[in-house]
Coordinates of C-alpha atoms and ligand atoms in Angstrom, one line a residue:
X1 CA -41.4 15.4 79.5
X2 CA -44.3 15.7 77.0
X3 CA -45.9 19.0 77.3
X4 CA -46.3 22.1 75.0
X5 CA -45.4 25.8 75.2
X6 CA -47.1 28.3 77.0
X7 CA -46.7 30.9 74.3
X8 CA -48.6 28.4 71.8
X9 CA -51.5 28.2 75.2
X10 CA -51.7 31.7 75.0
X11 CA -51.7 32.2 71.4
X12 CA -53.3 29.3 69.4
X13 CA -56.8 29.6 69.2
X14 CA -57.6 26.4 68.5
X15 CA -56.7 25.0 72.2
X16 CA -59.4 26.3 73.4
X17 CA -61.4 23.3 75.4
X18 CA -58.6 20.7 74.9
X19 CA -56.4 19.1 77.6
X20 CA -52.9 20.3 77.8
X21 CA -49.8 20.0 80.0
X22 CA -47.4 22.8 80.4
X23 CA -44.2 23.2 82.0
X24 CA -42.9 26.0 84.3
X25 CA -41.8 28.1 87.1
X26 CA -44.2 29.7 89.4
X27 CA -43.8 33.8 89.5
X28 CA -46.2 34.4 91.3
X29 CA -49.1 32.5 93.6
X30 CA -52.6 33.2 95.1
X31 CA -53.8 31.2 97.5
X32 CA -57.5 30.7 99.3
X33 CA -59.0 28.3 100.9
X34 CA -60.9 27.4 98.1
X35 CA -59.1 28.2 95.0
X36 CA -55.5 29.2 94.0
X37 CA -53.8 30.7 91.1
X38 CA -50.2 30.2 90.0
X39 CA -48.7 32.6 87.2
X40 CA -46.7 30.2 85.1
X41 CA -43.8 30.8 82.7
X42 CA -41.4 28.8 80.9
X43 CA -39.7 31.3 78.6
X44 CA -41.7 30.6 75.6
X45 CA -43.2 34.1 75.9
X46 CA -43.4 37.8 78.0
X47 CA -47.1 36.9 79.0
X48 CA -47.3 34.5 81.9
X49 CA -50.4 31.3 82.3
X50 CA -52.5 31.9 85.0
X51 CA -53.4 28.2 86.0
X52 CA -56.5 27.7 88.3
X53 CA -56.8 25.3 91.0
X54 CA -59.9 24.2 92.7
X55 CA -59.0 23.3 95.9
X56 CA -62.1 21.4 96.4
X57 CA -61.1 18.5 94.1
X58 CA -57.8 18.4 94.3
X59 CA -55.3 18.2 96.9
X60 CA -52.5 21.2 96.3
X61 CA -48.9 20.1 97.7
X62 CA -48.0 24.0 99.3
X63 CA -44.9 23.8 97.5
X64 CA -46.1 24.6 94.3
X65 CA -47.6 27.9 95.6
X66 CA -43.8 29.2 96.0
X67 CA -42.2 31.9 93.9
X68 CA -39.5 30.1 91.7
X69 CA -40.8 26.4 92.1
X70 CA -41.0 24.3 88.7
X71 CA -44.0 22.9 88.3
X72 CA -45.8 20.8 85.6
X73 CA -49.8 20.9 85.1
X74 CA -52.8 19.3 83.0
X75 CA -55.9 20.6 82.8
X76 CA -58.4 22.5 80.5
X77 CA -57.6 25.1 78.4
X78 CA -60.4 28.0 78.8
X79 CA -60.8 31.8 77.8
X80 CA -59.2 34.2 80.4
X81 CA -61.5 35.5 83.0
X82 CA -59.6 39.0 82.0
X83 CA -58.5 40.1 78.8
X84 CA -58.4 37.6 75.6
X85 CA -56.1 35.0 76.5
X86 CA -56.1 31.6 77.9
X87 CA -56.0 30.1 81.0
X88 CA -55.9 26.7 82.6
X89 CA -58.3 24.9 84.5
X90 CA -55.8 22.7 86.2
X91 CA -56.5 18.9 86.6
X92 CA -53.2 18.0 88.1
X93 CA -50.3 19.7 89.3
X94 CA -47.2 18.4 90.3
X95 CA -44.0 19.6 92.0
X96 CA -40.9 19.2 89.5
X97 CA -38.4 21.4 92.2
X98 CA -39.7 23.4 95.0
X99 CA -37.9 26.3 95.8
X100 CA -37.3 27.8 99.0
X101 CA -38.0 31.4 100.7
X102 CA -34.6 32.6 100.5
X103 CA -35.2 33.1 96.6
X104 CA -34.0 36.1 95.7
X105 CA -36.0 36.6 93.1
X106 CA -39.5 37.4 95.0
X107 CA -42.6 39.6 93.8
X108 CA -41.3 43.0 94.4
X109 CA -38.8 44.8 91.9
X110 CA -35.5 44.7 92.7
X111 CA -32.9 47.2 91.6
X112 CA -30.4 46.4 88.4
X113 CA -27.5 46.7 90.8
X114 CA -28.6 43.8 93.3
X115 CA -29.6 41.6 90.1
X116 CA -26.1 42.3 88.7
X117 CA -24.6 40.5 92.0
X118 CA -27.1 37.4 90.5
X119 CA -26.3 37.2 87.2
X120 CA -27.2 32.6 87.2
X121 CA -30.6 34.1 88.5
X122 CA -31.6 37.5 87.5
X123 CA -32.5 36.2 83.9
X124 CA -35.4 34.8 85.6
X125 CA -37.0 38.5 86.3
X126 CA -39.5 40.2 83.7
X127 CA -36.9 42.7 83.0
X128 CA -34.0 39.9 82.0
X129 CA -36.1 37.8 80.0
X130 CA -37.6 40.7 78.2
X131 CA -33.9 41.7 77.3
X132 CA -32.9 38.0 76.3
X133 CA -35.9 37.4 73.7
X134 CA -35.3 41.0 72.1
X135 CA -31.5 40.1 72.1
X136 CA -32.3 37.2 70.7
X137 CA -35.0 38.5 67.7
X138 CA -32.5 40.7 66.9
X139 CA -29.9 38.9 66.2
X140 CA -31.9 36.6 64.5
X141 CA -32.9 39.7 61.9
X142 CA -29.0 40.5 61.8
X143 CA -28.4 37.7 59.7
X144 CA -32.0 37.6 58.0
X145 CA -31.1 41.0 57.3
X146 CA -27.2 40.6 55.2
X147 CA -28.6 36.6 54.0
X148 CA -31.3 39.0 51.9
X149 CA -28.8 41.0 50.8
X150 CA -26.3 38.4 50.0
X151 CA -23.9 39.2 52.5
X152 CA -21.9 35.7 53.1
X153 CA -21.2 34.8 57.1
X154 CA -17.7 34.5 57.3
X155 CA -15.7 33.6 60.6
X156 CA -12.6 35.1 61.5
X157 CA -10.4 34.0 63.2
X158 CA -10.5 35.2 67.1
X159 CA -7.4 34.3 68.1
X160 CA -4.7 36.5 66.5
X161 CA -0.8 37.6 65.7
X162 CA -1.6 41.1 64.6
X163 CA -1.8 44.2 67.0
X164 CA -4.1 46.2 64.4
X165 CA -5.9 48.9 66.4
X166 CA -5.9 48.0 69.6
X167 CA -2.4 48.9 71.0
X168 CA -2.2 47.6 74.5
X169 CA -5.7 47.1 74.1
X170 CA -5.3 43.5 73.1
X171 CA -5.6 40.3 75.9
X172 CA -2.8 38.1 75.3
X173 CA -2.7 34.3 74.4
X174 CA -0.3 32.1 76.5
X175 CA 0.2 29.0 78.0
X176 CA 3.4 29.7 79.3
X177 CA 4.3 31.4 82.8
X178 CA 7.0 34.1 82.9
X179 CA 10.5 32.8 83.5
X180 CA 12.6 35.6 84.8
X181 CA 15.4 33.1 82.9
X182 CA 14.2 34.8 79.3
X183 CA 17.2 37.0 78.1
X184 CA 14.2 39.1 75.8
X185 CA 10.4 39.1 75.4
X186 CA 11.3 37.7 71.9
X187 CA 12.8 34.6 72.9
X188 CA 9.8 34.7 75.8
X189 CA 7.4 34.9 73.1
X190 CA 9.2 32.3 70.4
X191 CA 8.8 29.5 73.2
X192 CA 5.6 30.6 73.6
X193 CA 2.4 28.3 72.0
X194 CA 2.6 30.0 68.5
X195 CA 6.0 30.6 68.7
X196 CA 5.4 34.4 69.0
X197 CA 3.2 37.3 70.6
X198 CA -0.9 36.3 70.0
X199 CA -3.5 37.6 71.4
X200 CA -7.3 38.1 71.6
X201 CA -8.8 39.8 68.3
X202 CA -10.5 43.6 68.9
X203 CA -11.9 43.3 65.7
X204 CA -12.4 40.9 62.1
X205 CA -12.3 43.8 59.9
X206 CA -8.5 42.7 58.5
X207 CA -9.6 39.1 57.8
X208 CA -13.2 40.7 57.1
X209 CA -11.6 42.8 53.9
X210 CA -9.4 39.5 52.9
X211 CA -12.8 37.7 53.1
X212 CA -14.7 40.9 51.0
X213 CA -12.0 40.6 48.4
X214 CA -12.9 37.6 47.1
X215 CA -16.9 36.9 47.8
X216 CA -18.0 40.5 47.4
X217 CA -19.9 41.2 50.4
X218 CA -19.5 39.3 53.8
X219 CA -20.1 40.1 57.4
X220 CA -18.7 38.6 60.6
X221 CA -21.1 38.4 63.7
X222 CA -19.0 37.3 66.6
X223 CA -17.1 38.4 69.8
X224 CA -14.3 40.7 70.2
X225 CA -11.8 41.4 72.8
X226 CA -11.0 44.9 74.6
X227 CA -8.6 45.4 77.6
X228 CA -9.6 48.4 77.8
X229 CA -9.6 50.4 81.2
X230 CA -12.5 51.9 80.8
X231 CA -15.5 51.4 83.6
X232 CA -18.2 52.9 81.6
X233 CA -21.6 51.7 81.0
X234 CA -21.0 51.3 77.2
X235 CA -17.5 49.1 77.2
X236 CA -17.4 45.6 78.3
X237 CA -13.6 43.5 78.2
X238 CA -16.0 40.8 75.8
X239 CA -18.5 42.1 73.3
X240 CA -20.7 41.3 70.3
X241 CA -19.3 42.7 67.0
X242 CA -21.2 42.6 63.9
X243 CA -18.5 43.7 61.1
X244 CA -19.8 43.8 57.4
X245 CA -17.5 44.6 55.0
X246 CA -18.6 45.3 50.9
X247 CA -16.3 45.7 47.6
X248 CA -16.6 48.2 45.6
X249 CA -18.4 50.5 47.9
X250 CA -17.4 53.5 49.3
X251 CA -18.6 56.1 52.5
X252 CA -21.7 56.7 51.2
X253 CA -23.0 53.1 50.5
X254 CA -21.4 51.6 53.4
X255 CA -24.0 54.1 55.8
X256 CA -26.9 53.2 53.4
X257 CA -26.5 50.0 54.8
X258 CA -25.7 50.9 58.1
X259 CA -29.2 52.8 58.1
X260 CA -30.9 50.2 56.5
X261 CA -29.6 47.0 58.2
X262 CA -30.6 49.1 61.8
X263 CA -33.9 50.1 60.3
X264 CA -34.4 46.1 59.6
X265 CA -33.7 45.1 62.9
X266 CA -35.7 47.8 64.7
X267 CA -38.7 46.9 63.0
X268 CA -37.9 42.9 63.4
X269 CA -37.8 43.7 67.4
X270 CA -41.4 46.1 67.4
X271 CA -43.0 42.9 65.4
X272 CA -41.7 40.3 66.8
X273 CA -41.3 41.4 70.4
X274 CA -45.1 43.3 71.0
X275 CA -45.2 42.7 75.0
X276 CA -41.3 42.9 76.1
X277 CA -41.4 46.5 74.0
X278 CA -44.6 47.3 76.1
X279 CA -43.1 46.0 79.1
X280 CA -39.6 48.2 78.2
X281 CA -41.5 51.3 77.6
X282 CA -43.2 51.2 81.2
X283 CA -40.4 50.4 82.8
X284 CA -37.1 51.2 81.2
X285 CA -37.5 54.3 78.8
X286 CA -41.1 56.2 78.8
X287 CA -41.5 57.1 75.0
X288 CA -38.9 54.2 73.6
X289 CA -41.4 53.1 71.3
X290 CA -42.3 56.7 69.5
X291 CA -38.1 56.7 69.3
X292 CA -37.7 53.2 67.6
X293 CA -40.8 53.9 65.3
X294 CA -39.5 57.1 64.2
X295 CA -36.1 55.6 63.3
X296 CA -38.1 53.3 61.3
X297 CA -39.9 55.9 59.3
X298 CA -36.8 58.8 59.3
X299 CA -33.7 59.4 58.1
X300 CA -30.8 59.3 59.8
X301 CA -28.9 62.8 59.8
X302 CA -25.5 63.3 58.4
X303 CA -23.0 65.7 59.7
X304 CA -19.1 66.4 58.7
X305 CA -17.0 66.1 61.5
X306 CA -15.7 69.9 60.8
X307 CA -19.2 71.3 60.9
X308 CA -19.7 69.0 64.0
X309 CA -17.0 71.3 66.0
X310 CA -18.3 74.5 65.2
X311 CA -21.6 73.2 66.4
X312 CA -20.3 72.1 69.5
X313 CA -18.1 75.4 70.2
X314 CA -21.1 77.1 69.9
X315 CA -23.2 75.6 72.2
X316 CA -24.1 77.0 75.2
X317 CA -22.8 73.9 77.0
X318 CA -19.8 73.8 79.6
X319 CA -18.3 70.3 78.2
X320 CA -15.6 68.9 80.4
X321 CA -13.2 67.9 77.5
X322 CA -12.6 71.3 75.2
X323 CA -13.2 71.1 71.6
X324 CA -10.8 71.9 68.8
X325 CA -10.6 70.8 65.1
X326 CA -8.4 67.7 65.5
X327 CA -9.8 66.3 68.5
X328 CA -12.2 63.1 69.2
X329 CA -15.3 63.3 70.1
X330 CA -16.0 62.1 73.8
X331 CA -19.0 60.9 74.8
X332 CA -20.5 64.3 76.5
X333 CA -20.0 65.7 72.5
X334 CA -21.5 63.0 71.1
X335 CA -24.4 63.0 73.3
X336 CA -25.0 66.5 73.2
X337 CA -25.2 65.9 69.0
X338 CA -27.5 63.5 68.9
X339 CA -29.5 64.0 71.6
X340 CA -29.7 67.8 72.3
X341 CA -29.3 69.0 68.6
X342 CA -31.0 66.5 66.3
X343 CA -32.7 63.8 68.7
X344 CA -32.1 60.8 66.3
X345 CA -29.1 59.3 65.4
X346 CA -26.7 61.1 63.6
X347 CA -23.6 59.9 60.8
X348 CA -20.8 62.0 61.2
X349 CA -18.3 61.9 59.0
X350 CA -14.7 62.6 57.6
X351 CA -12.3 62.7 60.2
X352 CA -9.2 63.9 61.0
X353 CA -6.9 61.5 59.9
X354 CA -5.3 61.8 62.9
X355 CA -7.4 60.6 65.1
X356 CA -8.7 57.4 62.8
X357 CA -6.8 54.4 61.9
X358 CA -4.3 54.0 59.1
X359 CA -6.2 51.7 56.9
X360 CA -9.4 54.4 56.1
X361 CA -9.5 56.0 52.6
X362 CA -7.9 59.3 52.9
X363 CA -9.7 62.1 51.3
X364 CA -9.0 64.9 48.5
X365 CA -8.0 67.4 51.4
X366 CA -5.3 66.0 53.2
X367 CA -6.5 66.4 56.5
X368 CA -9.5 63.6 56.4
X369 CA -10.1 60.3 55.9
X370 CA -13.7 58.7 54.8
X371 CA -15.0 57.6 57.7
X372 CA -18.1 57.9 59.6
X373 CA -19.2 57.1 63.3
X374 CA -23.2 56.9 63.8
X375 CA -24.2 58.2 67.1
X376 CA -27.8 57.7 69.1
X377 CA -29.4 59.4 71.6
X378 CA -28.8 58.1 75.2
X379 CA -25.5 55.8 73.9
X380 CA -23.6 58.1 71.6
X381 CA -21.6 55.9 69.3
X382 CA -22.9 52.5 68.0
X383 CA -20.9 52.3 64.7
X384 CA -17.8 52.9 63.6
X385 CA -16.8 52.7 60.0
X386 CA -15.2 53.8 56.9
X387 CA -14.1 53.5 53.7
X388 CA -10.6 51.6 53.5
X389 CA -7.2 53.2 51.8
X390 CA -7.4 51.4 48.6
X391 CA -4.1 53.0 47.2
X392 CA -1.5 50.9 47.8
X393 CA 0.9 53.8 48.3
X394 CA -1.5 55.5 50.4
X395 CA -1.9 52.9 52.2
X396 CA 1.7 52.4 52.4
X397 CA 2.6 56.1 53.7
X398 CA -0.2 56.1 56.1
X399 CA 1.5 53.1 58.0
X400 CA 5.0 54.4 57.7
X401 CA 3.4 57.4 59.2
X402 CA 2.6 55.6 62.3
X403 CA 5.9 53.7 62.7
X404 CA 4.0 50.8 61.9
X405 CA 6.0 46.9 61.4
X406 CA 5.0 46.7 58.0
X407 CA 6.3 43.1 57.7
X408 CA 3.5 42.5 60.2
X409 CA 0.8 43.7 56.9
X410 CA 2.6 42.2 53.8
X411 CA -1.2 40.0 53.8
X412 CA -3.1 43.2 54.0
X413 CA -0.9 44.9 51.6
X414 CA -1.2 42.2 49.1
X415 CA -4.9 43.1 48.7
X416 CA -3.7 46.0 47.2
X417 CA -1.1 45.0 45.3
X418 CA -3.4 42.2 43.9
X419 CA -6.1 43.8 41.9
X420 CA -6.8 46.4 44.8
X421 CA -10.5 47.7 44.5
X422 CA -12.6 50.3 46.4
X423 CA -14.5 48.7 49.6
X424 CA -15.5 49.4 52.9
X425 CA -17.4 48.4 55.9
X426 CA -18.7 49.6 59.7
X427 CA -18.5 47.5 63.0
X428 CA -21.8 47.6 65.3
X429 CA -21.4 46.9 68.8
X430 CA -24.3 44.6 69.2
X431 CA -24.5 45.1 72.7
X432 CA -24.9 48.6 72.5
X433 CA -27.6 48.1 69.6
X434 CA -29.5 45.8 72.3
X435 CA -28.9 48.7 75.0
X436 CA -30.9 51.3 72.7
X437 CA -33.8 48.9 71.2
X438 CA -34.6 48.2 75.2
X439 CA -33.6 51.2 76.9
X440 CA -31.5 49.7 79.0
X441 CA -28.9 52.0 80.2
X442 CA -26.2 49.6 81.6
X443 CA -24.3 47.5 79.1
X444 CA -23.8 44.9 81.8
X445 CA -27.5 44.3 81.8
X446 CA -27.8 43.2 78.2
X447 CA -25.1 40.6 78.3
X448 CA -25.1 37.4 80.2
X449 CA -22.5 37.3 82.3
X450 CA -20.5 41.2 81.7
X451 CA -16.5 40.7 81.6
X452 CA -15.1 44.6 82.4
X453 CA -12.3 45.7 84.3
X454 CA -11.6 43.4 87.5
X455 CA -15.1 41.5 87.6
X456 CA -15.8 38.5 85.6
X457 CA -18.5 36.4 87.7
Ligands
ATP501 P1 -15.6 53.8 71.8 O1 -15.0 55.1 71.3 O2 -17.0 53.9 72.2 O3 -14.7 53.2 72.9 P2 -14.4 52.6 69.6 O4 -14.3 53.7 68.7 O5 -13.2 52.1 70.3 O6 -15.6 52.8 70.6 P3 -14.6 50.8 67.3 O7 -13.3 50.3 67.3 O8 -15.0 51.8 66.3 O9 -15.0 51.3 68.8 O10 -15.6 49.5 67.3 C1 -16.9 49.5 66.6 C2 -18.1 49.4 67.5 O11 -17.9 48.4 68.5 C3 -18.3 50.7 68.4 O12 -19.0 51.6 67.7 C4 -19.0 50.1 69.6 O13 -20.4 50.0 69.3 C5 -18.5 48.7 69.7 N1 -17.5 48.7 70.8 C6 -16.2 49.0 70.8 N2 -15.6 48.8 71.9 C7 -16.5 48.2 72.7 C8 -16.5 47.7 74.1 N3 -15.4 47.8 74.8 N4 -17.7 47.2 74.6 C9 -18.8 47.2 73.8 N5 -18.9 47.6 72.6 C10 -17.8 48.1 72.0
MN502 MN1 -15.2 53.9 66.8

């Protein structure tokens, strides 16, 4: 159907006095007597077209003065009557669908919970749309962002063999039933489609390093896979990982990039996204602008894990998991970092090695390892990274440490064996990053359809 955008009605200019036809769904209607005014959108843009209809020349089917109808519509374009757009002094308009009253998307607000049991329909709310675009800009600026930088997109694989982090965090791969006639879960597994245990990849960062060892700098955007148990507002079973991995880096240049690439992105969103961040600061997070802006212009902060703890025992904060050197941070401690003591976001680094995976560079004292976890106000972590073991027997003693099949790694430890060099990398939940650029405070409500613990609609 020949027709043009309404963002380019509302933006160019140039329209002004020509005939157009536009495309879209009614939002909202006024109707007289004499004269009635549908609210049009079509997705193109936040900002709806307010098309005019003089009832005295032409005949209005009623149907196209209902909420959620599609419509299409010629007419004149003309300067608002309010404010400096455009509107539409309509010629025609014809009925493409009507839609009937029991819509559930009507006029008045809903709540995020009600929308949730909607997810084919709620996109079509101010709010949804608003979340889609920004979603959409900023993954747009991802890539912009490493393509500048000459980071190459690589693609790893997300069906895997290997367990990495995620024990019994990892969805298996099958396409065979259980037999109670298997003598052992090997010979289950060895009938099985690849002829052994596979599984749905947590993360790219193993194939990400093989990739990083040979093209320099690369970064994987793509989904990843947790069974985790965890109903929170910040874990969902499917997510969006965005995993960059750079030779010959180490901590420090990994979080310059971390800062930077977040810094690019916020600023894409606040450019390119004018009314939804308008619309998300009335609605979703008074002051979310001054916060974005000010990420823009500041540095992050940078705290060692060690200090971190004697910050925490010191405040004057009843947290519900006790703090000690050696443990993790939960989300009450990393909330009460970023957003009680420095109200931005916040690198904190060197772990115990305990508590972080065997494959990050182990530092100087014995007890660390050189990695870092940025945290944000209202999320807590959005990043996790590090710089990886590049010692082969390092690397080698850190896995026999944890009982590890090392058969499982001979690829993994070939990149040290084979001309090993330093590198390292981060993975940013994308999700999350779409969470804190809206203010949205549910993870479900920035993905399309959420997949967490017993709901996948
Ligand atoms: P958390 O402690 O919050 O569960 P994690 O330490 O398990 O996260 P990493 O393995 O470091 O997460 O993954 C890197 C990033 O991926 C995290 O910082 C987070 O932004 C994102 N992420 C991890 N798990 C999930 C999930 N289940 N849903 C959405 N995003 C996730
Ligand atoms: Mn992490």
């Amino acid at each position: 159907m020949k027709h043009i955008d309404i963002a380019a009605v509302l933006q160019d200019k140039t329209l002004l006095g020509s005939k157009v036809t536009v495309c879209g769904w009614v939002r909202t209607a006024r109707d007289s007597a004499a004269v009635a005014f549908l609210e049009l959108t079509d997705g193109t843009s936040f900002t709806r077209l307010q098309v005019v209809v003089d009832k005295e020349k032409l005949a209005l089917d009623p149907e196209c003065t209902k909420c959620g109808a599609s419509v299409t519509a010629t007419g004149i374009v003309v300067r608002a009557f309010k404010g400096e757009g455009a509107e539409l002094n309509a010629e025609s308009v014809t009925l493409l669908g009507k839609c009937p009253g029991d819509y559930p998307i009507q006029k008045k607000r809903t709540t995020l919970d009600f929308l949730r049991t909607i997810p084919h329909l709620r996109l079509r709310t101010n709010t949804f749309s608003a979340v889609f675009r920004v979603r959409s800009v900023a993954a747009q600026a991802i890539h912009r962002y490493f393509h500048a930088h000459r980071f190459y997109y690589v693609h790893t694989p997300l069906i895997t063999a290997s367990d990495c982090e995620g024990a019994g965090e990892m969805f298996r791969v099958t396409t065979q039933p259980w037999n109670a006639g298997y003598e052992s879960e090997e010979e289950y597994f060895r009938e099985d489609f690849f002829g052994r245990k596979a599984g749905l990849s947590v993360s790219g960062q193993l194939e990400g390093e093989v990739a990083a060892m040979a093209l320099g700098r690369i970064y994987t955007f793509g989904p990843s896979f947790r069974a985790e148990n965890s109903n929170t507002t910040r874990h969902l079973a499917e997510f969006w990982h965005v995993e960059p991995e750079i030779a010959f880096a180490q901590l420090p240049e990994v979080m310059e990039v971390a800062e930077e690439m977040i810094k690019y992105v916020v600023r894409a969103v606040l450019e390119e996204c004018p009314a939804e961040m308008d619309f998300f600061e009335r609605f979703t997070e008074k002051g979310l602008k001054d916060k974005l802006h000010n990420i823009v212009e500041s540095s992050f902060a940078v705290l060692e894990y060690t200090d971190a703890i004697e910050l925490l025992k010191k405040a004057d904060v009843k947290f519900q998991f006790p703090v000690e050197w050696g443990c993790d941070l939960q989300t009450e401690h990393e909330k009460y970092i970023t957003e009680q003591v420095y109200k931005k976001p916040v690198f904190v680094i060197n772990y115990p090695k305990e508590i972080k995976s065997f494959y990050m560079k182990q530092n100087a004292d014995g007890r660390t390892v050189a990695a870092t976890d940025l945290l944000v106000p209202g999320i807590g972590e959005i990043i996790g990274g590090s710089e990886r073991e590049a010692d082969p027997d390092k690397l080698l003693a850190a896995m026999q440490a944890r009982g590890m099949d090392l058969a499982a790694y001979e690829q993994y430890l070939d990149l040290r064996k084979f001309g090993t060099a330093p590198h390292g990398g981060f993975g940013l939940g994308f999700d999350r990053f779409v969470m804190y650029v809206t203010g949205m405070e549910n993870i479900r409500d920035v993905v399309l359809f959420p997949r967490t613990v017993k709901n996948i609609m």
